[in-house]
Short mmCIF file of C-alpha atoms in Angstrom, two decimals:
data_model
loop_
_atom_site.label_atom_id
_atom_site.label_comp_id
_atom_site.label_asym_id
_atom_site.label_seq_id
_atom_site.Cartn_x
_atom_site.Cartn_y
_atom_site.Cartn_z
CA MET A 18 -18.36 33.16 -26.00
CA ILE A 19 -18.92 34.48 -22.56
CA THR A 20 -18.60 38.33 -22.25
CA LYS A 21 -18.39 40.59 -19.33
CA THR A 22 -21.16 43.03 -18.65
CA VAL A 23 -21.05 46.11 -16.31
CA LEU A 24 -24.50 46.52 -14.75
CA GLY A 25 -26.03 49.68 -13.51
CA GLY A 26 -25.19 51.48 -10.13
CA ILE A 27 -25.67 49.51 -6.91
CA VAL A 28 -27.66 51.16 -4.09
CA ILE A 29 -26.40 50.70 -0.62
CA GLY A 30 -28.53 52.13 2.09
CA GLY A 31 -29.78 54.78 -0.28
CA CYS A 32 -26.25 55.79 -1.55
CA ILE A 33 -24.63 54.53 -4.92
CA SER A 34 -21.63 52.25 -4.53
CA ALA A 35 -18.78 54.73 -5.26
CA SER A 36 -16.12 52.11 -6.35
CA THR A 37 -18.10 50.77 -9.31
CA VAL A 38 -20.09 53.70 -10.45
CA ALA A 39 -17.17 56.25 -10.18
CA ALA A 40 -15.20 54.21 -12.61
CA GLN A 41 -18.18 53.88 -14.91
CA SER A 42 -18.85 57.62 -14.96
CA LEU A 43 -15.21 58.59 -15.89
CA PRO A 44 -14.88 59.27 -19.65
CA GLY A 45 -12.01 57.20 -21.29
CA GLU A 46 -11.95 54.55 -18.47
CA SER A 47 -12.31 50.89 -19.29
CA PRO A 48 -11.65 47.49 -17.90
CA VAL A 49 -7.98 46.34 -18.28
CA LEU A 50 -9.01 42.93 -19.73
CA GLY A 51 -10.61 44.74 -22.60
CA PRO A 52 -13.43 43.60 -24.94
CA ASN A 53 -11.51 40.70 -26.65
CA ARG A 54 -11.33 37.90 -24.10
CA VAL A 55 -10.07 34.47 -24.47
CA ALA A 56 -12.83 31.84 -24.91
CA GLN A 57 -12.87 28.19 -23.54
CA GLU A 58 -14.12 27.02 -27.00
CA ASP A 59 -11.09 28.61 -28.73
CA ILE A 60 -8.77 26.70 -26.41
CA GLU A 61 -10.60 23.43 -26.65
CA ASN A 62 -10.79 23.61 -30.45
CA GLY A 63 -7.09 24.28 -30.84
CA PHE A 64 -7.59 27.71 -32.36
CA LEU A 65 -4.73 29.11 -30.10
CA THR A 66 -1.22 27.97 -29.81
CA LEU A 67 0.38 27.22 -26.51
CA GLN A 68 2.21 30.50 -26.76
CA GLU A 69 -0.95 32.48 -27.33
CA ILE A 70 -2.72 30.79 -24.50
CA ARG A 71 0.29 31.54 -22.11
CA ALA A 72 0.21 35.13 -23.27
CA GLU A 73 -3.43 35.32 -22.34
CA GLY A 74 -2.69 33.65 -18.90
CA LEU A 75 0.14 36.22 -18.27
CA LYS A 76 -2.41 38.97 -18.95
CA ILE A 77 -4.71 37.59 -16.31
CA PHE A 78 -1.91 37.02 -13.92
CA ALA A 79 -0.27 40.48 -14.26
CA SER A 80 -3.18 42.85 -15.16
CA PRO A 81 -4.15 45.35 -12.40
CA PHE A 82 -7.85 44.85 -12.27
CA ASN A 83 -10.08 47.71 -11.66
CA ALA A 84 -13.86 48.20 -10.76
CA LEU A 85 -14.87 47.75 -14.28
CA ASP A 86 -13.25 44.32 -14.36
CA GLY A 87 -15.21 43.51 -11.22
CA TYR A 88 -12.39 44.20 -8.73
CA GLY A 89 -13.61 44.11 -5.17
CA ASP A 90 -16.72 43.05 -3.30
CA GLY A 91 -20.03 44.87 -3.57
CA PRO A 92 -22.24 46.08 -0.66
CA MET A 93 -21.19 44.77 2.74
CA ASN A 94 -23.26 41.80 3.81
CA PRO A 95 -23.89 42.17 7.56
CA LYS A 96 -24.85 38.58 7.76
CA ASP A 97 -21.43 37.38 6.54
CA THR A 98 -18.51 39.86 6.65
CA VAL A 99 -15.79 37.13 6.35
CA LEU A 100 -16.34 35.30 3.15
CA PRO A 101 -15.64 37.05 -0.20
CA GLY A 102 -18.46 38.86 -1.77
CA GLY A 103 -19.66 41.08 1.05
CA ARG A 104 -16.76 41.98 3.17
CA PRO A 105 -16.29 45.50 4.56
CA THR A 106 -13.43 47.78 3.33
CA LEU A 107 -10.98 49.78 5.32
CA GLN A 108 -12.30 53.31 6.26
CA ASN A 109 -15.31 52.47 3.86
CA ASN A 110 -12.99 53.04 0.87
CA GLY A 111 -15.07 50.63 -1.19
CA THR A 112 -11.84 48.91 -2.50
CA PHE A 113 -9.29 47.46 -0.13
CA LEU A 114 -9.47 45.46 3.08
CA ARG A 115 -5.93 44.05 3.44
CA ILE A 116 -6.85 41.82 6.38
CA ASN A 117 -8.75 38.87 5.12
CA GLY A 118 -8.20 39.61 1.40
CA LEU A 119 -8.76 42.47 -1.07
CA ASP A 120 -5.09 42.94 -0.66
CA ALA A 121 -3.84 43.10 -4.29
CA GLN A 122 -4.82 44.07 -7.82
CA THR A 123 -2.76 41.46 -9.55
CA CYS A 124 -1.36 37.96 -8.88
CA MET A 125 2.04 39.37 -9.80
CA GLU A 126 2.15 41.67 -6.72
CA CYS A 127 2.66 38.67 -4.42
CA HIS A 128 4.56 36.44 -6.96
CA SER A 129 7.50 38.49 -8.27
CA VAL A 130 10.68 37.66 -6.32
CA GLY A 131 12.88 35.41 -8.40
CA SER A 132 15.87 35.78 -5.99
CA ASN A 133 16.42 37.79 -2.98
CA THR A 134 20.14 36.95 -2.82
CA THR A 135 20.74 40.10 -4.97
CA ALA A 136 20.22 43.74 -4.04
CA PRO A 137 17.79 44.79 -5.23
CA PHE A 138 16.04 41.36 -5.53
CA THR A 139 15.89 39.76 -8.97
CA PHE A 140 12.40 40.16 -10.43
CA ALA A 141 10.71 37.08 -11.83
CA VAL A 142 7.28 36.43 -13.16
CA GLY A 143 5.63 33.86 -10.80
CA GLY A 144 8.21 34.22 -8.17
CA ALA A 145 7.81 34.26 -4.28
CA GLY A 146 6.68 37.10 -2.13
CA GLY A 147 8.48 38.90 0.63
CA SER A 148 7.19 39.26 4.18
CA ASN A 149 5.28 42.36 3.18
CA ASN A 150 3.08 40.24 0.79
CA ASN A 151 1.89 37.82 3.53
CA ALA A 152 -1.73 37.26 3.32
CA ILE A 153 -3.78 37.55 6.55
CA PHE A 154 -6.55 34.97 6.09
CA GLN A 155 -9.78 35.16 7.99
CA PRO A 156 -8.83 36.46 11.46
CA THR A 157 -11.56 37.28 13.88
CA GLU A 158 -9.25 38.65 16.47
CA ILE A 159 -5.88 40.46 16.35
CA ASP A 160 -4.50 41.77 19.61
CA VAL A 161 -1.57 43.86 18.27
CA THR A 162 -0.75 45.62 21.74
CA ASP A 163 -1.16 42.38 23.72
CA ARG A 164 -4.05 43.63 25.88
CA ALA A 165 -4.65 39.98 26.89
CA ASP A 166 -1.18 39.83 28.39
CA ASN A 167 -0.12 36.77 26.43
CA GLY A 168 3.41 37.92 25.91
CA TYR A 169 2.96 38.15 22.22
CA ALA A 170 0.58 39.61 19.65
CA PHE A 171 -2.38 37.14 19.42
CA PHE A 172 -3.77 36.35 16.07
CA ASN A 173 -6.28 33.62 15.28
CA GLY A 174 -6.22 33.53 11.50
CA ARG A 175 -3.67 32.32 9.13
CA PHE A 176 -0.57 34.21 8.18
CA ILE A 177 0.68 32.96 4.74
CA ASN A 178 3.87 33.83 2.93
CA PRO A 179 3.45 33.45 -0.91
CA PRO A 180 5.39 30.68 -2.58
CA PHE A 181 6.70 30.77 -6.12
CA LEU A 182 4.96 29.06 -8.91
CA PHE A 183 7.94 27.66 -10.83
CA GLY A 184 7.58 24.00 -11.84
CA SER A 185 3.93 23.83 -10.60
CA GLY A 186 3.11 21.75 -13.69
CA GLY A 187 5.26 18.88 -12.60
CA VAL A 188 4.00 19.08 -9.15
CA GLU A 189 0.36 18.91 -10.29
CA LEU A 190 1.06 15.98 -12.70
CA ALA A 191 2.93 13.97 -9.90
CA ALA A 192 -0.07 14.57 -7.55
CA LYS A 193 -2.62 13.60 -10.17
CA GLU A 194 -0.76 10.31 -10.77
CA MET A 195 -0.53 9.68 -6.94
CA THR A 196 -4.36 10.35 -6.63
CA GLU A 197 -4.96 7.86 -9.53
CA GLU A 198 -2.84 5.14 -7.76
CA LEU A 199 -4.69 5.79 -4.40
CA GLN A 200 -8.06 5.70 -6.04
CA SER A 201 -7.14 2.24 -7.46
CA LEU A 202 -6.12 1.13 -3.99
CA LYS A 203 -9.50 2.32 -2.77
CA GLN A 204 -11.16 0.07 -5.34
CA GLN A 205 -9.21 -2.87 -4.10
CA ALA A 206 -10.46 -2.14 -0.62
CA LEU A 207 -14.00 -2.08 -2.01
CA GLN A 208 -13.44 -5.45 -3.67
CA GLN A 209 -11.95 -6.95 -0.54
CA PRO A 210 -14.28 -6.03 2.26
CA GLY A 211 -12.74 -6.01 5.80
CA THR A 212 -9.13 -6.05 4.43
CA TRP A 213 -6.76 -3.24 5.25
CA ILE A 214 -5.24 -2.10 2.01
CA ARG A 215 -1.82 -0.34 2.19
CA LEU A 216 -1.91 3.08 0.65
CA ARG A 217 1.30 3.78 -1.20
CA ALA A 218 1.84 6.09 -4.11
CA LYS A 219 5.25 6.95 -5.66
CA GLY A 220 6.92 5.44 -2.55
CA VAL A 221 5.01 7.63 -0.20
CA GLU A 222 3.06 5.95 2.57
CA PHE A 223 -0.46 7.20 3.33
CA GLY A 224 -1.59 4.54 5.90
CA ARG A 225 -4.36 1.96 5.14
CA VAL A 226 -7.98 1.86 4.24
CA ARG A 227 -10.60 -0.79 4.34
CA PHE A 228 -14.19 -1.13 3.29
CA ASP A 229 -16.55 -1.92 6.19
CA GLU A 230 -19.15 -4.42 4.90
CA GLU A 231 -21.46 -3.79 7.86
CA THR A 232 -21.61 -0.03 7.57
CA GLN A 233 -20.98 -0.07 3.81
CA GLU A 234 -18.53 2.85 4.12
CA PHE A 235 -14.83 3.18 3.91
CA ASP A 236 -12.92 3.15 7.16
CA THR A 237 -10.26 5.88 6.78
CA SER A 238 -9.21 5.84 10.47
CA ARG A 239 -5.72 4.69 9.50
CA VAL A 240 -5.31 7.08 6.55
CA ARG A 241 -2.35 9.48 7.25
CA GLY A 242 -1.25 12.74 5.62
CA ILE A 243 -4.23 13.06 3.28
CA ASP A 244 -7.96 13.53 3.40
CA GLY A 245 -10.23 10.44 3.49
CA ASP A 246 -11.15 10.83 -0.14
CA LEU A 247 -7.56 9.95 -1.00
CA VAL A 248 -7.02 12.88 -3.24
CA VAL A 249 -3.45 14.34 -3.13
CA ARG A 250 -3.67 18.10 -2.83
CA PRO A 251 -0.23 19.56 -3.26
CA PHE A 252 -1.29 23.29 -3.41
CA GLY A 253 -1.91 25.48 -0.37
CA ARG A 254 0.29 24.79 2.73
CA LYS A 255 -2.40 22.83 4.22
CA GLY A 256 -2.99 20.58 1.20
CA GLU A 257 -6.34 22.10 0.16
CA PHE A 258 -6.08 22.27 -3.68
CA ALA A 259 -5.61 19.41 -6.10
CA SER A 260 -4.73 21.67 -9.00
CA VAL A 261 -3.48 25.15 -9.68
CA ARG A 262 -6.92 25.85 -11.20
CA ALA A 263 -8.73 24.87 -8.03
CA PHE A 264 -6.29 27.29 -6.09
CA ASP A 265 -7.01 30.08 -8.51
CA VAL A 266 -10.81 29.69 -8.20
CA GLU A 267 -10.39 30.52 -4.52
CA ALA A 268 -7.51 32.95 -4.79
CA LEU A 269 -9.13 35.32 -7.24
CA PRO A 270 -12.17 36.26 -5.19
CA PHE A 271 -10.18 36.28 -1.89
CA HIS A 272 -7.39 38.57 -2.97
CA MET A 273 -9.05 40.64 -5.58
CA GLY A 274 -12.78 40.19 -5.40
CA MET A 275 -12.64 38.67 -8.98
CA GLN A 276 -15.22 36.03 -9.22
CA PRO A 277 -14.82 33.11 -11.63
CA VAL A 278 -17.88 32.19 -13.61
CA GLU A 279 -17.35 28.49 -12.75
CA MET A 280 -17.73 29.44 -9.13
CA VAL A 281 -20.70 31.75 -9.29
CA GLY A 282 -22.37 30.91 -12.59
CA GLU A 283 -22.65 32.62 -16.01
CA GLY A 284 -24.37 36.01 -15.90
CA VAL A 285 -24.51 35.98 -12.01
CA ASP A 286 -23.38 39.05 -10.16
CA ASP A 287 -22.92 37.17 -6.86
CA ASP A 288 -20.91 39.90 -5.09
CA ARG A 289 -23.37 42.55 -6.25
CA ASP A 290 -20.66 44.83 -7.51
CA GLY A 291 -22.33 45.56 -10.77
CA VAL A 292 -20.15 43.32 -12.93
CA ILE A 293 -20.94 39.83 -14.18
CA ASN A 294 -18.74 37.19 -15.81
CA GLU A 295 -15.59 38.68 -14.19
CA ILE A 296 -13.28 35.77 -14.88
CA THR A 297 -14.49 33.52 -17.65
CA VAL A 298 -13.87 29.70 -17.93
CA GLY A 299 -11.46 30.38 -20.84
CA GLU A 300 -9.50 32.93 -18.81
CA LEU A 301 -9.18 30.60 -15.89
CA SER A 302 -7.96 27.92 -18.34
CA ALA A 303 -5.33 30.31 -19.68
CA LEU A 304 -4.30 31.26 -16.24
CA HIS A 305 -3.98 27.58 -15.27
CA ILE A 306 -1.93 26.77 -18.42
CA PHE A 307 0.23 29.81 -17.91
CA ASN A 308 1.01 28.94 -14.37
CA THR A 309 1.85 25.28 -14.99
CA ASN A 310 4.13 25.99 -17.77
CA LEU A 311 6.51 28.29 -15.87
CA GLU A 312 10.13 26.93 -15.89
CA LYS A 313 11.23 24.56 -13.13
CA PRO A 314 13.75 25.46 -10.44
CA THR A 315 17.42 24.42 -11.16
CA ARG A 316 20.56 23.08 -9.46
CA GLU A 317 23.77 24.95 -9.37
CA ILE A 318 26.67 22.43 -9.60
CA PRO A 319 30.13 23.75 -8.72
CA ARG A 320 33.11 22.96 -11.10
CA ASN A 321 35.74 23.18 -8.31
CA ALA A 322 36.39 19.57 -6.93
CA SER A 323 36.56 20.70 -3.40
CA ASP A 324 33.18 22.57 -3.52
CA LEU A 325 31.63 19.59 -5.37
CA ALA A 326 32.85 17.32 -2.58
CA ASP A 327 31.26 19.52 -0.05
CA LEU A 328 28.03 19.73 -1.91
CA ARG A 329 27.92 15.91 -2.05
CA ALA A 330 28.71 15.70 1.66
CA GLY A 331 25.95 18.19 2.30
CA PHE A 332 23.47 16.01 0.43
CA ALA A 333 24.68 12.89 2.27
CA ALA A 334 24.07 14.78 5.59
CA PHE A 335 20.69 15.87 4.37
CA VAL A 336 19.77 12.14 3.84
CA SER A 337 21.41 10.71 6.93
CA MET A 338 19.72 13.35 9.18
CA GLY A 339 16.33 12.16 7.94
CA CYS A 340 15.39 15.33 5.94
CA ALA A 341 14.90 13.34 2.78
CA GLU A 342 12.31 11.11 4.39
CA CYS A 343 9.78 13.83 3.84
CA HIS A 344 11.73 16.15 1.57
CA ARG A 345 12.05 13.47 -1.19
CA PRO A 346 14.54 14.64 -3.72
CA PHE A 347 12.31 13.67 -6.66
CA LEU A 348 9.03 12.04 -7.77
CA ASP A 349 8.95 10.34 -11.11
CA THR A 350 5.74 10.38 -13.23
CA PHE A 351 4.59 7.83 -15.87
CA ARG A 352 3.39 10.49 -18.28
CA SER A 353 5.13 13.54 -19.55
CA GLU A 354 1.87 15.18 -20.54
CA LEU A 355 -0.16 17.37 -18.04
CA THR A 356 -3.84 17.25 -18.99
CA TYR A 357 -6.20 20.18 -18.34
CA SER A 358 -9.81 19.43 -17.48
CA PHE A 359 -13.10 21.29 -17.17
CA PRO A 360 -14.89 20.66 -14.97
CA GLU A 361 -12.26 19.02 -12.77
CA LEU A 362 -13.07 15.84 -10.92
CA GLU A 363 -10.69 15.44 -8.06
CA GLU A 364 -11.14 11.68 -7.67
CA GLU A 365 -10.81 11.18 -11.47
CA PRO A 366 -7.86 13.59 -12.13
CA PHE A 367 -7.51 12.83 -15.82
CA ALA A 368 -11.24 13.04 -16.67
CA ASN A 369 -12.86 15.66 -18.88
CA ALA A 370 -9.47 16.63 -20.40
CA PHE A 371 -9.73 19.43 -23.10
CA MET A 372 -5.93 19.96 -23.70
CA SER A 373 -2.58 18.40 -22.74
CA VAL A 374 0.97 19.86 -22.81
CA ASP A 375 4.27 17.86 -22.67
CA LEU A 376 6.05 19.25 -19.68
CA ALA A 377 9.31 18.13 -21.21
CA ASP A 378 8.85 20.09 -24.37
CA SER A 379 7.11 23.07 -22.88
CA PRO A 380 8.93 26.02 -21.18
CA ALA A 381 8.56 24.02 -17.95
CA GLY A 382 11.56 22.00 -19.32
CA PHE A 383 11.40 18.87 -17.10
CA ASP A 384 13.90 16.04 -17.80
CA ARG A 385 12.41 12.86 -19.17
CA ASN A 386 12.86 9.66 -17.09
CA ASP A 387 13.18 6.02 -18.21
CA GLN A 388 9.52 5.39 -17.39
CA GLY A 389 8.05 7.48 -20.13
CA GLY A 390 7.37 10.40 -17.76
CA ILE A 391 9.35 13.21 -16.24
CA ARG A 392 11.48 13.62 -13.15
CA VAL A 393 10.18 16.20 -10.74
CA PRO A 394 13.02 17.19 -8.38
CA LEU A 395 10.80 19.00 -5.86
CA PHE A 396 12.08 17.72 -2.47
CA SER A 397 8.76 16.93 -1.08
CA ASP A 398 6.43 13.94 -0.70
CA LEU A 399 3.28 16.01 -1.07
CA LYS A 400 1.88 14.71 2.19
CA ARG A 401 0.78 16.49 5.31
CA HIS A 402 2.90 16.22 8.54
CA ASP A 403 2.45 17.33 12.08
CA MET A 404 5.15 20.00 12.57
CA GLY A 405 4.57 20.44 16.29
CA PRO A 406 3.14 23.15 18.55
CA GLU A 407 5.67 25.76 17.85
CA LEU A 408 4.73 26.00 14.16
CA ALA A 409 1.02 25.30 14.66
CA GLU A 410 -1.35 28.01 13.51
CA SER A 411 -4.12 29.37 15.54
CA PHE A 412 -7.06 29.02 13.09
CA GLY A 413 -8.98 26.77 15.29
CA SER A 414 -8.78 23.81 12.77
CA GLU A 415 -7.51 20.25 13.12
CA LEU A 416 -5.11 21.22 10.49
CA ASP A 417 -3.37 23.89 12.57
CA PRO A 418 -0.24 21.78 13.17
CA LEU A 419 -0.31 20.10 9.86
CA PHE A 420 1.51 21.28 6.69
CA VAL A 421 2.21 19.66 3.27
CA THR A 422 5.91 19.18 3.11
CA ALA A 423 7.51 22.28 1.75
CA ARG A 424 9.20 21.83 -1.66
CA LEU A 425 12.85 22.81 -1.29
CA TRP A 426 13.76 23.34 -4.91
CA GLY A 427 14.67 27.02 -5.37
CA ILE A 428 15.07 27.46 -1.64
CA ALA A 429 18.35 29.27 -2.05
CA ASP A 430 16.61 32.33 -3.49
CA THR A 431 13.39 32.62 -1.54
CA ALA A 432 13.86 33.67 2.03
CA PRO A 433 11.91 34.25 4.24
CA TYR A 434 11.10 30.63 5.00
CA LEU A 435 8.32 28.39 6.50
CA HIS A 436 4.61 28.97 5.95
CA ASP A 437 4.52 32.50 7.42
CA GLY A 438 8.03 33.64 6.73
CA ARG A 439 9.13 33.68 10.40
CA ALA A 440 12.44 32.10 9.62
CA LEU A 441 14.85 34.68 7.98
CA THR A 442 17.67 32.11 7.40
CA LEU A 443 17.75 28.44 6.41
CA SER A 444 19.17 27.47 9.87
CA GLU A 445 16.30 29.21 11.64
CA ALA A 446 13.86 27.30 9.37
CA ILE A 447 15.43 23.94 10.26
CA LEU A 448 15.50 24.71 14.05
CA TRP A 449 11.83 25.71 13.93
CA HIS A 450 10.90 22.17 12.86
CA GLY A 451 9.12 20.08 15.47
CA GLY A 452 6.67 17.26 15.73
CA GLU A 453 7.32 14.58 13.06
CA ALA A 454 10.44 16.51 11.93
CA GLY A 455 11.78 16.93 15.52
CA SER A 456 14.41 14.13 15.25
CA ALA A 457 15.87 15.59 11.94
CA ARG A 458 15.99 18.97 13.66
CA ASP A 459 17.88 17.45 16.60
CA GLU A 460 20.28 15.81 14.24
CA PHE A 461 21.07 19.13 12.52
CA GLU A 462 21.23 20.94 15.88
CA ASN A 463 23.81 18.41 17.26
CA ALA A 464 25.95 18.09 14.04
CA SER A 465 29.26 19.62 13.79
CA ASP A 466 29.84 23.11 12.44
CA ARG A 467 31.41 21.66 9.23
CA THR A 468 28.53 19.33 8.61
CA ARG A 469 25.95 22.11 9.07
CA VAL A 470 27.86 24.25 6.70
CA GLN A 471 28.00 21.53 4.04
CA LEU A 472 24.24 20.85 4.37
CA LEU A 473 23.37 24.49 4.11
CA GLY A 474 25.73 24.65 1.11
CA PHE A 475 23.78 21.88 -0.53
CA LEU A 476 20.47 23.63 0.06
CA ARG A 477 21.95 26.81 -1.44
CA SER A 478 22.59 24.94 -4.64
CA LEU A 479 18.84 24.64 -5.23
CA ARG A 480 18.09 27.73 -7.24
CA THR A 481 15.13 29.38 -9.02
CA PRO A 482 15.07 29.52 -12.80
CA VAL A 483 16.63 32.44 -14.64
CA ASP A 484 14.24 34.77 -16.51
CA PRO A 485 11.06 32.55 -16.42
CA ALA A 486 8.41 33.43 -19.01
CA SER A 487 11.06 35.64 -20.65
CA ASP A 488 9.65 34.60 -24.13
CA LEU A 489 6.37 36.19 -23.30
CA LEU A 490 8.01 39.48 -22.19
CA GLU A 491 10.01 40.10 -25.35
#
């Protein structure tokens, strides 16, 4: 079993690191995770029930880490002050940075809004975040007072509004099956050199690929909405992470300076903060399993015949305007069981499985389909699209204008909208659309008032779950 160890004080330029040693030197203080930590072996060998694993995952999700847990970076690394591990802290406080991470003590702080249609907002474990929770990712320049005379406050990083985690197990399963299909098509291209193979998974088009016999490489110049490795990555607004686990491996050190063992190695104090084994493999597995078994969003169906007719008319408008071309109402899977793997192999998404959970039977509560799998009513195609210059970020990446299609389930309860929360209403969110979504935006803008009201009414029927993870809070 991997255990956490607090090492001795760290010397920084002749001074001892205050954040770590102060916590060590106070009688009665201890790490919040405590001495008894979930082990990967216990999960793999079936010694823990799903309920027990989820409870351990909730502990990781909601515990306010302190320096004895390994919270924060160690001494500043003057050679790299951007990446986690050696970032500076505000006013040299040794703990928080806020811009470029070190901005929370728990996952829960940024994922707790179940519905903001109530006052005060309805709390929910795994919910969305308000605008005050936006993550400011890796800026190198912020011109708050517009000294450059741009006419706006310039910012060259990413500004990210936290989404909710509800239903993420179904999203991950659908993405894994899509990757499996695309990898099979890639093998077809290998077996038919020079032939362009159409890339289609769950009805979503990803362009074409061929194997060039002369170069002995895959030609991905016609691949669209996905990386050339043909791995569907539904998590992260840019489509950066194939699984919730992959996302967590990056998020924990960025937001909290909590380094996973599977990232830095067992017994390695990579950030030099005096603590090793900050997040064990077993703890990350528990967090992954907890997140992917949160309840799925719901639909609110009116009983009144007139309201029901308006709802149906709103959905019809949603389809006729072209919104459903990217915001696909559902994806069907062939399996109902989500497998958990370690280590994860993105191009072999079902390899190295150590556990599986039936998402129809688990708290996720997905409906079974007639293909032996589940229906995932996410309103997305899990594909990147160019959203035009108005929404493009200023990170200096080719992905700046590209975003994975936002999942609309639960949208009624989760304003603000868009990747950075700039849209405070649904209408604003639609009107900000550009690029590939420009024609759908124009259809909405030119529609009659009644049609627009009906479409908005349909979107407001897409609700978040009530009391997610309530069985763990009793």
